[in-house]
C-alpha atoms as one frame of an Amber mdcrd trajectory, in Angstrom:
protein
 106.285 155.004 100.066 107.292 155.433  96.646 105.911 154.437  93.269 108.303
 151.550  92.574 107.767 149.687  96.442 103.729 150.203  95.583 104.092 148.632
  92.273 106.433 145.669  93.587 103.857 145.315  96.211 100.986 144.927  94.071
 103.107 142.315  91.856 103.523 140.731  95.019  99.600 140.501  95.852  98.782
 139.552  92.346 100.942 136.879  92.293  99.580 135.635  95.554  95.958 135.375
  94.181  97.055 133.661  91.217  98.629 130.791  93.367  96.031 130.638  95.560
  93.439 130.542  92.466  95.466 127.405  90.831  95.695 126.025  94.181  92.012
 125.465  94.700  92.000 123.872  90.993  94.515 121.142  92.357  93.395 117.477
  91.933  90.175 119.177  90.398  90.143 115.711  88.318  90.214 113.216  90.933
  86.247 112.550  91.331  84.151 111.114  94.850  83.877 108.008  94.811  80.391
 105.989  96.024  80.807 104.804  99.626  81.341 101.001  99.751  83.291 100.811
  96.375  86.683  98.587  96.531  89.348 100.977  95.896  93.088 101.305  96.299
  94.059 104.840  95.452  97.698 104.747  93.472  98.994 108.213  92.334 101.326
 107.783  89.320 103.356 110.854  87.821 100.761 111.249  85.039  97.806 110.103
  86.539  95.696 108.738  89.579  93.898 105.591  89.734  91.150 104.000  91.922
  92.186 100.161  91.403  89.693  97.654  92.487  91.489  94.478  93.304  88.080
  92.314  93.556  87.263  93.007  89.682  91.304  93.816  89.016  89.903  96.613
  86.971  90.453 100.167  87.508  87.199 101.910  89.129  88.511 105.520  87.611
  91.797 106.813  86.501  92.247 110.755  85.972  95.005 112.807  84.887  95.230
 116.763  83.433  96.715 117.380  79.879  97.898 120.289  78.765 100.329 121.552
  75.687 103.425 121.173  77.872 102.640 117.691  78.359 102.145 117.105  74.653
 105.954 117.645  74.122 107.278 114.221  72.810 110.395 113.726  74.820 110.020
 109.522  74.966 108.504 107.230  72.344 105.981 104.281  72.890 108.691 101.800
  71.684 110.393  99.805  74.088 107.832  99.716  76.664 105.683  96.923  77.617
 102.616  95.976  80.118 104.127  95.140  83.005 102.665  94.346  86.425 101.979
  96.958  89.067 104.898  96.901  91.564 102.924  98.384  94.284 100.549  95.458
  94.186 101.322  91.857  95.835 103.151  89.754  93.028 100.836  86.944  93.624
  97.718  89.381  93.223  98.758  91.254  90.215  97.420  91.021  86.859  99.769
  90.042  84.053  99.795  90.762  80.586  99.390  86.860  79.928  95.926  86.974
  81.511  94.484  88.892  78.402  95.853  86.170  76.083  93.776  84.805  73.463
  90.455  86.825  75.465  89.810  88.555  72.147  90.160  91.902  74.021  92.786
  94.461  74.006  94.862  95.646  76.785  93.135  99.293  76.437  94.390 102.121
  78.260  92.612 104.192  80.184  95.082 107.225  80.601  96.510 106.660  77.438
 100.282 106.135  76.434  99.955 108.911  73.989  99.342 111.228  76.933 102.608
 110.183  78.516 105.113 110.623  75.949 106.751 114.011  77.979 108.238 111.487
  80.808 110.117 108.452  80.823 108.340 107.594  83.726 105.279 108.554  82.905
 105.280 106.395  79.652 106.696 103.173  81.812 103.863 103.767  84.226 101.103
 104.319  81.767 101.863 100.128  81.318 101.025  99.147  84.537  98.436  96.638
  84.394  96.344  98.809  86.889  95.959 101.612  83.971  94.481  98.960  81.769
  90.941  97.228  81.084  89.705  94.811  78.614  88.681  96.759  75.509  87.300
  95.614  72.334  89.842  95.762  69.735  87.490  98.092  67.317  86.662 100.336
  70.011  90.213 100.789  71.273  91.783 101.164  68.087  88.776 103.234  66.808
  86.269 105.316  68.207  88.141 105.619  71.734  91.424 106.075  69.948  89.792
 109.273  67.867  88.321 110.579  71.259  92.013 110.204  72.721  93.404 112.080
  69.794  90.638 114.789  69.666  91.690 115.221  73.534  95.143 116.393  72.292
  94.111 118.822  69.721  92.034 120.437  72.534  94.951 120.470  75.200  97.009
 122.490  72.267  94.311 125.464  73.044  93.798 124.761  76.798  94.029 122.768
  79.856  91.984 119.875  80.203  91.139 117.790  83.344  90.098 114.005  82.342
  88.389 111.115  83.981  87.850 107.811  82.516  87.158 104.288  83.332  84.645
 101.199  83.308  80.971 100.989  83.261  79.457  98.144  85.017  76.156  96.462
  84.817  74.860  94.442  87.481  74.593  91.785  85.495  77.444  91.172  83.474
  77.284  91.050  79.684  80.585  89.215  79.036  82.567  86.479  81.039  85.638
  87.589  83.202  89.056  87.192  81.485  92.204  85.522  82.637  94.111  82.793
  83.495  95.821  83.410  86.770  93.474  86.430  87.761  90.059  86.566  86.692
  89.163  90.130  85.390  85.845  91.897  84.852  84.929  92.879  81.502  83.569
  96.009  81.175  80.372  96.504  79.543  80.944 100.096  78.622  83.159 102.722
  78.952  83.073 106.629  80.106  85.189 109.687  79.604  84.449 113.336  81.069
  86.451 116.229  80.282  86.589 119.791  81.702  88.355 122.564  80.338  88.759
 126.335  80.287  89.373 126.476  83.970  92.132 128.703  84.311  91.023 131.178
  81.772  87.543 131.635  83.716  85.259 130.259  81.140  84.444 126.201  82.415
  82.858 123.855  80.270  82.572 120.444  80.449  81.529 117.163  78.157  80.712
 113.632  78.658  80.998 110.578  76.310  79.766 106.768  76.644  80.805 103.933
  74.711  79.792 100.741  74.593  82.478  97.877  74.830  81.769  96.639  71.397
  82.848  97.465  67.693  81.404 100.898  66.129  82.060 103.321  63.755  80.382
 106.345  64.310  80.846 110.280  64.773  81.939 111.253  67.981  78.625 113.551
  68.688  77.029 109.861  68.907  78.570 109.357  72.122  78.264 112.757  74.033
  76.105 112.870  77.187  76.298 115.559  79.828  78.310 115.066  83.354  75.321
 114.709  84.949  74.246 111.656  83.118  77.935 110.011  83.440  77.301 110.835
  86.949  73.804 108.811  87.131  75.495 106.151  85.547  78.580 105.666  87.195
  77.978 106.995  90.959  80.819 109.152  90.507  81.223 112.880  91.449  83.205
 114.727  89.239  84.888 118.110  89.541  83.310 118.590  93.002  86.188 121.359
  93.746  84.440 123.514  91.419  82.231 126.296  93.244  78.687 124.661  93.428
  76.917 127.283  90.966  79.949 126.146  88.475  79.565 122.871  89.039  75.932
 122.255  88.412  76.046 124.718  85.420  78.750 123.013  83.260  77.172 119.439
  84.566  73.837 119.913  83.652  74.281 120.731  80.170  76.950 120.925  77.154
  76.994 122.733  74.480  78.000 121.515  70.963  78.731 125.154  69.718  81.846
 125.363  72.494  83.160 122.194  70.507  83.073 122.380  67.439  82.868 119.578
  65.037  84.029 119.760  60.959  83.745 116.308  59.037  86.595 114.975  58.167
  85.373 112.321  55.679  82.037 110.449  54.858  82.392 108.471  58.328  84.122
 110.230  60.632  84.390 113.695  62.232  87.683 115.904  63.406  87.342 118.083
  66.622  88.744 121.474  67.303  87.825 124.201  69.830  85.911 127.289  68.331
  88.074 130.069  67.150
C-alpha cells in the first residue's frame, strides 16, 4: 500500500470519526420533559416546540444558532402572527386573543434568529411559538439577551432552550377571548456552547414576567437551578460527567461583561 493510499485511508477515518462526533450532538438542544406534562411536539425548520394545548402556550422551545444562521436573507417586514396550521382551526390561538390584554406576543424562538430563511421566519410567527410577555420585558431585558446570543453565535455554535415558568398558583389571570391563554409568571433561557470545540460551558437565566431594567448578570442561574424550577432535563445527550460539570455552576469569567452605559451591559465571549 503506497503512502497516498494510506493518507486517503486516514482522511476517511478522520472524517468518519468527526461525523460520528457531530451525530452524537444531534438534537442536543431538545430537553427531556417531566412525565405527565401535556405536550404536542412540533418540529419546524429552525426550532422544535413542545406545545401545551390546555394552556395554549409552549412548554419549551429549542433551537441552535450559529454564524451561518445570522446571515440575513429575509426581513421581518411583511411577516405577521398567525395560527399554527398543524392545529385544528377551532383550537388554534389567533393573534386577536392577545388584543387589549396588556401583554405582548412574545417570541420564544426570536424572529431575529430566523432571518436566514423565509420559511423559518414565517414559522417564528406561529402562535405556538408565542407567550404573553410583559411589554417592558419583551422589548427590554429579554430582547437584550436575544441580542447577546447573536453576538455569542458569531464565535461559536449555541444550543438554546427557553420557555415559560408557571407557579402552582398563577399570579395573573388568563387572557384570550376565543381561547384562554395562561400568562407565564416568569421565563427561563438556558444556553450551551463550546461543544464542537471540546470546551462546553453553559449558563441559565430566569426573568420574572414583569417590568425590569437590570444588568444581565442579575438574571443568571446555573442550569441545575433552572432544571429544579422547570422540571426539565437539559442537554442530557452530553456524557454524564460533562453534563454534571456544566450544569452545576457557571463561570462568569467565560461570559465576559463589558459596561455599555450606566444602566446596561454588553456581553461578548472572552478572547
